Each structure stands twice: as structure tokens, then as C-alpha cells.
Amino acid sequence: MSAPLPSDPATDPSFRDMLDTRPSLTMDARDGLLFEGVPLHVIAAAVGTPCWITGAETLRHRAKALRAAFEARNLPVNLHFAMKSQDHQATLTILRQCGYGVDIVSGGEMQRALHAGIQPSGIVFSGVGKSDAELRAAIEHDIAQVNVESVEELYRLDEIARACGRVARAALRVNPDVDADTHDKISTGRAGDKFGIEHRRAVALYGEAARLKNVRLVGLAVHLGSQMLTAGPFREGYMRLADMVREIRAAGHTVEAVDCGGGLGIRYRDEIAPSPDMLAGVIAETLGDLDVRLSIEPGRWLSAPTGLLLTRVIETKAGNPDFVVLDAAMNDLARPSLYESWHGIMPVAPNGLTSPTKLWDIVGPVCESSDIFARDRALPADTKRGDLIALLDTGAYGAVMSSTYNSRPFAAQVLIDNGKWDIIRQRQSVADLIAAETVPEWLTAARNDHG
């Protein structure tokens, strides 16, 4: 489960602990907090705050480590990045260069992936509500696989493919009724969750699909949830999938592929995060002898540690509790308000590690009581207006979930790569927001008085 917003000062990691478990971060006696060797205060001075920062080398390192875990077991696997976690063109380009495809959940993500140079053969389309237009685009681009989420979607895909004069490759996404032992809002493989086809129904449906002329089923897919920290749920879900493969084959049908989904968790607070070796081992143990083409869809594990949200203190507010008010808010980083999620929060100033601390409630300026990043969290006791603060591990489900609520424009984004950095998304302005809106002519022509 995700940790609740209230912190426990007795068990929360210290600033030093957070540095020791995040190799991309260092504290310099003169420049303060550095990310991949670049002083964060330099970026803040040039770009302003709030600002999303992504570390390219951190992403490359994790992408290579995940691949190496499977190579060490001589277990071939196709790697598709779950781009719902981070969809920027720079991220997609880096992962394409590392040999990754993508797992998409919308037509918009398909367009982004193709624009980043990812080949259709490297695209898998998941998601419970694919529109006719999205399915048609997937068929016309001849993507690798559509993960079908319902009986109705299977027959709709067949109709659309027939109208296109094509045959669509697809897998049945199975709901195995396995509790991923994670936050309720990011668990996707239990009975009652909206995702996938009930596993007992999927075996019979596989046989029915063999009669379709414009869909070719290549196998099964599953995704159990996100931020999974133990082997048990993975093993249970994959064993159920393996049993289904054997049952389908015994009925005389071909199963070529198994899509294992994603879900591997990371350390945000004090979790014992699993290594890629654990996932590779469970997949080898449960599915390795089936003679199927294997694929996985990692998202958070790759992208979360590659990013941070740099923000500045607007004001401190004395009271009970005492507040630190940041210029970042829930419209920028929604996870704490959505999932009660815990993110490391560190001062950027060089004396941040040694200054006496006190407990603060750390909040944003949005006009909602839920605009809270942390309660009872340690920051320097002398934290003041203008101080820079870094929110850690925000590379997944951070910028992609941002909104412009309260007419707060999208924050700038910066990429660091081998000691250099550049803006990869300019800060939006309020003028940009207004420029996207129109007022009907009949309204502007109306009388302006009350007569």
C-alpha cells in the first residue's frame, strides 16, 4: 500500500538516507543539491520554478539494468515502456535508443510514440476503453498487438479490421483475480476491477476467437497493478496465466505470446524495493518453459527515479501546524492528493543536511484542502521564503498528470544529460491558456448592458 500523507519522524528517512539511496543526487558544500552533477539552483535561476527535471543517464542506466536481468537468465523478452508514466519525446527517444518499444493506452500516445521514431512493430495497445477510431489507427499502422480487454472489444476489433481489409494481431488481456498488494487505486487484476476479461471466460473466448477472420490471437496478456513490492502476486498471476496457456493448447489452439505487463515497484520512502532480478526470476520460473514470446511493460520502475520537481517556498506560515507553502501544487504533482503517496522532500541549499530541522506541513497554493504534499515532514527549522525545495522520484505520473487548475500554467521541463542541460518544454503562460479559448461571435455581439 502507498504510505499515508502523515509522516513518522521516527522512521522517515533522513536527508542523508535519501541521498545514499539515490545515486543521481549529491550534495555539494558550495552548490547544494546536484542532480546528475548539475546544481539545481542554476536551473532554478535560469528557468524558474516549479520545474520538472529529468535525468537522461539515470533513465539509460535503469533501462540497461532491466534488460540485463533477463539476459543473465538467457530469457529473451520484449521490453515496452508504459508511456502513461512519462510520455515526453525526450524520454521516448532515449528508450528507443535503448531498444525499447512502448505500451500505449490511447491514440494520442500512439501518435507520440510514432513521432518519437518508435516503429509500429514495437507498440502494444492496452486500455479498457479503446474507441473505434483508435482501433482503426492501430490496425492501419499495423502495430505489434492490441491487448483486448473485453468480449465486446474483440468482436468490435474484428469488424473494424474487416472494414479496413486487414487482419489485426491481438492478445486477450486476462483479469486473473489476483490482489497485487498495492494501493487500491492502482490495483488492476482483481475481480471487480474494470480491466481485462475474467480468466475463466478467457479460455473459452480464445477458442471462439479462432473462428474470427480478421483477428489473429497471438496469446494472453495481464497487468496486475502498479508499485508491486513482493514476488508473491507476480508468481500467482503468472502461474494462472501459465495454466491457461496449457489449457488453451490442450484444446488445440496456438499460443505464441504472453505479455506479462508491468508493476515493479520502487523505493519512495522506506520500502524494500524489488530488483529486476526478482521479476526475471519469477517470469523464468512460471513462464520460461512454455515456449512463448515474452514481453513486459515497465513504467514506474524506469521513469520515477529519473525525475524530480524543483519548487520554491512562497511563504512559511506559523500556527498549529506550521506550514511551508510551495509554488508547486497538486495541479503539478497530483499523486499525494490522489493516492496519499509519499515523496522524498529535500532542501536544495548546501547547509540543508546539517541545519536543525523541525516538522512542517508542506502544501501548495491551490484552493483545495487536498493540496498537501506532506504532513509532519522534517525540513530545516529556518526554512524561509525563497528557499528551493526538491520533491524526489516524480518522473512517473508527475508531469503527465499535471493540469492547469486555478489557471496555473504547465511548468517548464528540463533534461540533464552528461552534465549539460536544456529546456525540453517551455513554461506555459496564462496568455497561452487564454489563447486556446474562443468566445462565440453571437455572445460577443450581444448587448453589454442589462437592458
Short mmCIF file of N, CA and C in Angstrom, two decimals, residues 35-108:
data_model
loop_
_atom_site.label_atom_id
_atom_site.label_comp_id
_atom_site.label_asym_id
_atom_site.label_seq_id
_atom_site.Cartn_x
_atom_site.Cartn_y
_atom_site.Cartn_z
N PHE A 35 21.75 17.21 -9.23
CA PHE A 35 21.11 16.07 -9.86
C PHE A 35 21.90 15.73 -11.11
N GLU A 36 22.44 14.54 -11.16
CA GLU A 36 23.33 14.12 -12.23
C GLU A 36 24.43 15.15 -12.46
N GLY A 37 24.95 15.68 -11.36
CA GLY A 37 26.09 16.58 -11.41
C GLY A 37 25.77 18.03 -11.69
N VAL A 38 24.52 18.38 -11.90
CA VAL A 38 24.14 19.76 -12.23
C VAL A 38 23.50 20.41 -11.00
N PRO A 39 24.00 21.58 -10.57
CA PRO A 39 23.40 22.27 -9.42
C PRO A 39 21.96 22.69 -9.74
N LEU A 40 21.06 22.33 -8.86
CA LEU A 40 19.66 22.65 -9.11
C LEU A 40 19.39 24.15 -9.02
N HIS A 41 20.18 24.85 -8.22
CA HIS A 41 19.93 26.30 -8.10
C HIS A 41 20.24 27.02 -9.42
N VAL A 42 21.15 26.46 -10.21
CA VAL A 42 21.46 27.05 -11.51
C VAL A 42 20.26 26.95 -12.45
N ILE A 43 19.62 25.78 -12.45
CA ILE A 43 18.44 25.59 -13.30
C ILE A 43 17.31 26.49 -12.82
N ALA A 44 17.10 26.57 -11.52
CA ALA A 44 16.02 27.41 -10.99
C ALA A 44 16.22 28.88 -11.37
N ALA A 45 17.47 29.35 -11.31
CA ALA A 45 17.74 30.74 -11.64
C ALA A 45 17.47 31.04 -13.11
N ALA A 46 17.71 30.05 -13.98
CA ALA A 46 17.55 30.26 -15.42
C ALA A 46 16.13 30.02 -15.90
N VAL A 47 15.43 29.05 -15.30
CA VAL A 47 14.15 28.58 -15.82
C VAL A 47 12.99 28.99 -14.93
N GLY A 48 13.24 29.20 -13.66
CA GLY A 48 12.17 29.48 -12.72
C GLY A 48 11.60 28.20 -12.12
N THR A 49 10.65 28.38 -11.24
CA THR A 49 10.00 27.25 -10.57
C THR A 49 8.49 27.46 -10.63
N PRO A 50 7.70 26.38 -10.50
CA PRO A 50 8.13 24.98 -10.43
C PRO A 50 8.69 24.50 -11.76
N CYS A 51 9.52 23.45 -11.69
CA CYS A 51 10.19 22.95 -12.88
C CYS A 51 10.43 21.46 -12.73
N TRP A 52 10.04 20.71 -13.76
CA TRP A 52 10.30 19.27 -13.79
C TRP A 52 11.70 19.04 -14.36
N ILE A 53 12.46 18.16 -13.73
CA ILE A 53 13.82 17.86 -14.20
C ILE A 53 13.95 16.35 -14.38
N THR A 54 14.44 15.95 -15.55
CA THR A 54 14.63 14.54 -15.88
C THR A 54 16.11 14.28 -16.11
N GLY A 55 16.60 13.16 -15.55
CA GLY A 55 17.99 12.76 -15.72
C GLY A 55 18.12 11.67 -16.78
N ALA A 56 18.73 12.01 -17.92
CA ALA A 56 18.83 11.06 -19.03
C ALA A 56 19.69 9.86 -18.67
N GLU A 57 20.80 10.09 -17.98
CA GLU A 57 21.69 8.97 -17.68
C GLU A 57 21.07 8.02 -16.67
N THR A 58 20.29 8.54 -15.75
CA THR A 58 19.57 7.68 -14.81
C THR A 58 18.61 6.77 -15.57
N LEU A 59 17.92 7.32 -16.54
CA LEU A 59 16.99 6.52 -17.35
C LEU A 59 17.74 5.46 -18.13
N ARG A 60 18.84 5.82 -18.77
CA ARG A 60 19.61 4.82 -19.53
C ARG A 60 20.11 3.70 -18.61
N HIS A 61 20.60 4.08 -17.45
CA HIS A 61 21.13 3.07 -16.52
C HIS A 61 20.05 2.08 -16.12
N ARG A 62 18.87 2.57 -15.82
CA ARG A 62 17.81 1.67 -15.38
C ARG A 62 17.31 0.81 -16.54
N ALA A 63 17.24 1.40 -17.73
CA ALA A 63 16.82 0.63 -18.90
C ALA A 63 17.79 -0.53 -19.17
N LYS A 64 19.08 -0.27 -19.03
CA LYS A 64 20.08 -1.32 -19.26
C LYS A 64 20.04 -2.36 -18.15
N ALA A 65 19.83 -1.93 -16.91
CA ALA A 65 19.78 -2.87 -15.79
C ALA A 65 18.60 -3.83 -15.91
N LEU A 66 17.47 -3.33 -16.35
CA LEU A 66 16.30 -4.19 -16.51
C LEU A 66 16.54 -5.23 -17.61
N ARG A 67 17.08 -4.80 -18.71
CA ARG A 67 17.39 -5.74 -19.79
C ARG A 67 18.40 -6.78 -19.33
N ALA A 68 19.41 -6.34 -18.58
CA ALA A 68 20.47 -7.24 -18.15
C ALA A 68 19.94 -8.35 -17.24
N ALA A 69 18.90 -8.04 -16.45
CA ALA A 69 18.35 -9.05 -15.54
C ALA A 69 17.80 -10.24 -16.32
N PHE A 70 17.20 -9.99 -17.46
CA PHE A 70 16.66 -11.08 -18.28
C PHE A 70 17.76 -11.76 -19.10
N GLU A 71 18.71 -10.97 -19.56
CA GLU A 71 19.82 -11.56 -20.31
C GLU A 71 20.63 -12.50 -19.43
N ALA A 72 20.75 -12.18 -18.13
CA ALA A 72 21.51 -13.03 -17.21
C ALA A 72 20.88 -14.41 -17.07
N ARG A 73 19.58 -14.49 -17.31
CA ARG A 73 18.87 -15.77 -17.24
C ARG A 73 18.66 -16.38 -18.62
N ASN A 74 19.26 -15.76 -19.62
CA ASN A 74 19.10 -16.22 -21.01
C ASN A 74 17.62 -16.35 -21.35
N LEU A 75 16.88 -15.33 -20.94
CA LEU A 75 15.43 -15.32 -21.12
C LEU A 75 15.07 -14.15 -22.04
N PRO A 76 14.86 -14.39 -23.32
CA PRO A 76 14.52 -13.29 -24.24
C PRO A 76 13.19 -12.66 -23.84
N VAL A 77 13.15 -11.34 -23.89
CA VAL A 77 11.92 -10.64 -23.54
C VAL A 77 11.86 -9.34 -24.33
N ASN A 78 10.67 -9.02 -24.84
CA ASN A 78 10.45 -7.73 -25.48
C ASN A 78 10.10 -6.71 -24.41
N LEU A 79 10.73 -5.55 -24.47
CA LEU A 79 10.56 -4.51 -23.46
C LEU A 79 9.76 -3.36 -24.05
N HIS A 80 8.59 -3.09 -23.45
CA HIS A 80 7.73 -2.00 -23.90
C HIS A 80 7.51 -1.06 -22.72
N PHE A 81 7.99 0.16 -22.84
CA PHE A 81 7.84 1.16 -21.78
C PHE A 81 6.38 1.60 -21.68
N ALA A 82 5.83 1.54 -20.48
CA ALA A 82 4.45 2.01 -20.24
C ALA A 82 4.47 3.54 -20.24
N MET A 83 4.21 4.12 -21.41
CA MET A 83 4.44 5.55 -21.56
C MET A 83 3.40 6.41 -20.87
N LYS A 84 2.36 5.81 -20.31
CA LYS A 84 1.44 6.61 -19.50
C LYS A 84 2.16 7.19 -18.29
N SER A 85 3.28 6.58 -17.89
CA SER A 85 4.02 7.09 -16.73
C SER A 85 4.84 8.33 -17.06
N GLN A 86 5.27 8.47 -18.32
CA GLN A 86 6.08 9.62 -18.74
C GLN A 86 6.13 9.62 -20.25
N ASP A 87 5.52 10.59 -20.90
CA ASP A 87 5.35 10.49 -22.35
C ASP A 87 6.12 11.54 -23.14
N HIS A 88 7.09 12.21 -22.52
CA HIS A 88 7.82 13.26 -23.24
C HIS A 88 8.65 12.66 -24.37
N GLN A 89 8.78 13.41 -25.46
CA GLN A 89 9.54 12.94 -26.61
C GLN A 89 10.99 12.61 -26.26
N ALA A 90 11.58 13.35 -25.34
CA ALA A 90 12.96 13.06 -24.95
C ALA A 90 13.06 11.70 -24.27
N THR A 91 12.13 11.42 -23.37
CA THR A 91 12.12 10.12 -22.71
C THR A 91 11.94 8.99 -23.71
N LEU A 92 10.98 9.15 -24.62
CA LEU A 92 10.72 8.11 -25.62
C LEU A 92 11.92 7.91 -26.53
N THR A 93 12.59 8.99 -26.87
CA THR A 93 13.77 8.89 -27.73
C THR A 93 14.89 8.12 -27.05
N ILE A 94 15.14 8.44 -25.79
CA ILE A 94 16.19 7.74 -25.05
C ILE A 94 15.88 6.24 -24.97
N LEU A 95 14.65 5.89 -24.67
CA LEU A 95 14.31 4.48 -24.54
C LEU A 95 14.30 3.77 -25.89
N ARG A 96 13.91 4.47 -26.94
CA ARG A 96 14.03 3.87 -28.28
C ARG A 96 15.49 3.55 -28.58
N GLN A 97 16.37 4.47 -28.21
CA GLN A 97 17.80 4.23 -28.43
C GLN A 97 18.32 3.07 -27.59
N CYS A 98 17.64 2.77 -26.49
CA CYS A 98 18.00 1.62 -25.65
C CYS A 98 17.32 0.34 -26.09
N GLY A 99 16.59 0.39 -27.20
CA GLY A 99 15.96 -0.81 -27.75
C GLY A 99 14.59 -1.11 -27.21
N TYR A 100 13.93 -0.13 -26.60
CA TYR A 100 12.60 -0.34 -26.03
C TYR A 100 11.51 0.06 -27.03
N GLY A 101 10.41 -0.68 -27.00
CA GLY A 101 9.17 -0.24 -27.60
C GLY A 101 8.33 0.42 -26.54
N VAL A 102 7.01 0.55 -26.80
CA VAL A 102 6.14 1.19 -25.83
C VAL A 102 4.82 0.43 -25.69
N ASP A 103 4.25 0.56 -24.51
CA ASP A 103 2.88 0.12 -24.22
C ASP A 103 2.05 1.39 -24.14
N ILE A 104 1.04 1.50 -25.00
CA ILE A 104 0.21 2.70 -25.06
C ILE A 104 -1.19 2.40 -24.55
N VAL A 105 -1.90 3.47 -24.16
CA VAL A 105 -3.28 3.30 -23.70
C VAL A 105 -4.21 4.31 -24.35
N SER A 106 -3.75 4.96 -25.42
CA SER A 106 -4.62 5.91 -26.13
C SER A 106 -4.07 6.15 -27.52
N GLY A 107 -4.94 6.70 -28.38
CA GLY A 107 -4.50 7.08 -29.70
C GLY A 107 -3.49 8.21 -29.66
N GLY A 108 -3.64 9.11 -28.70
CA GLY A 108 -2.68 10.20 -28.55
C GLY A 108 -1.29 9.67 -28.23
#
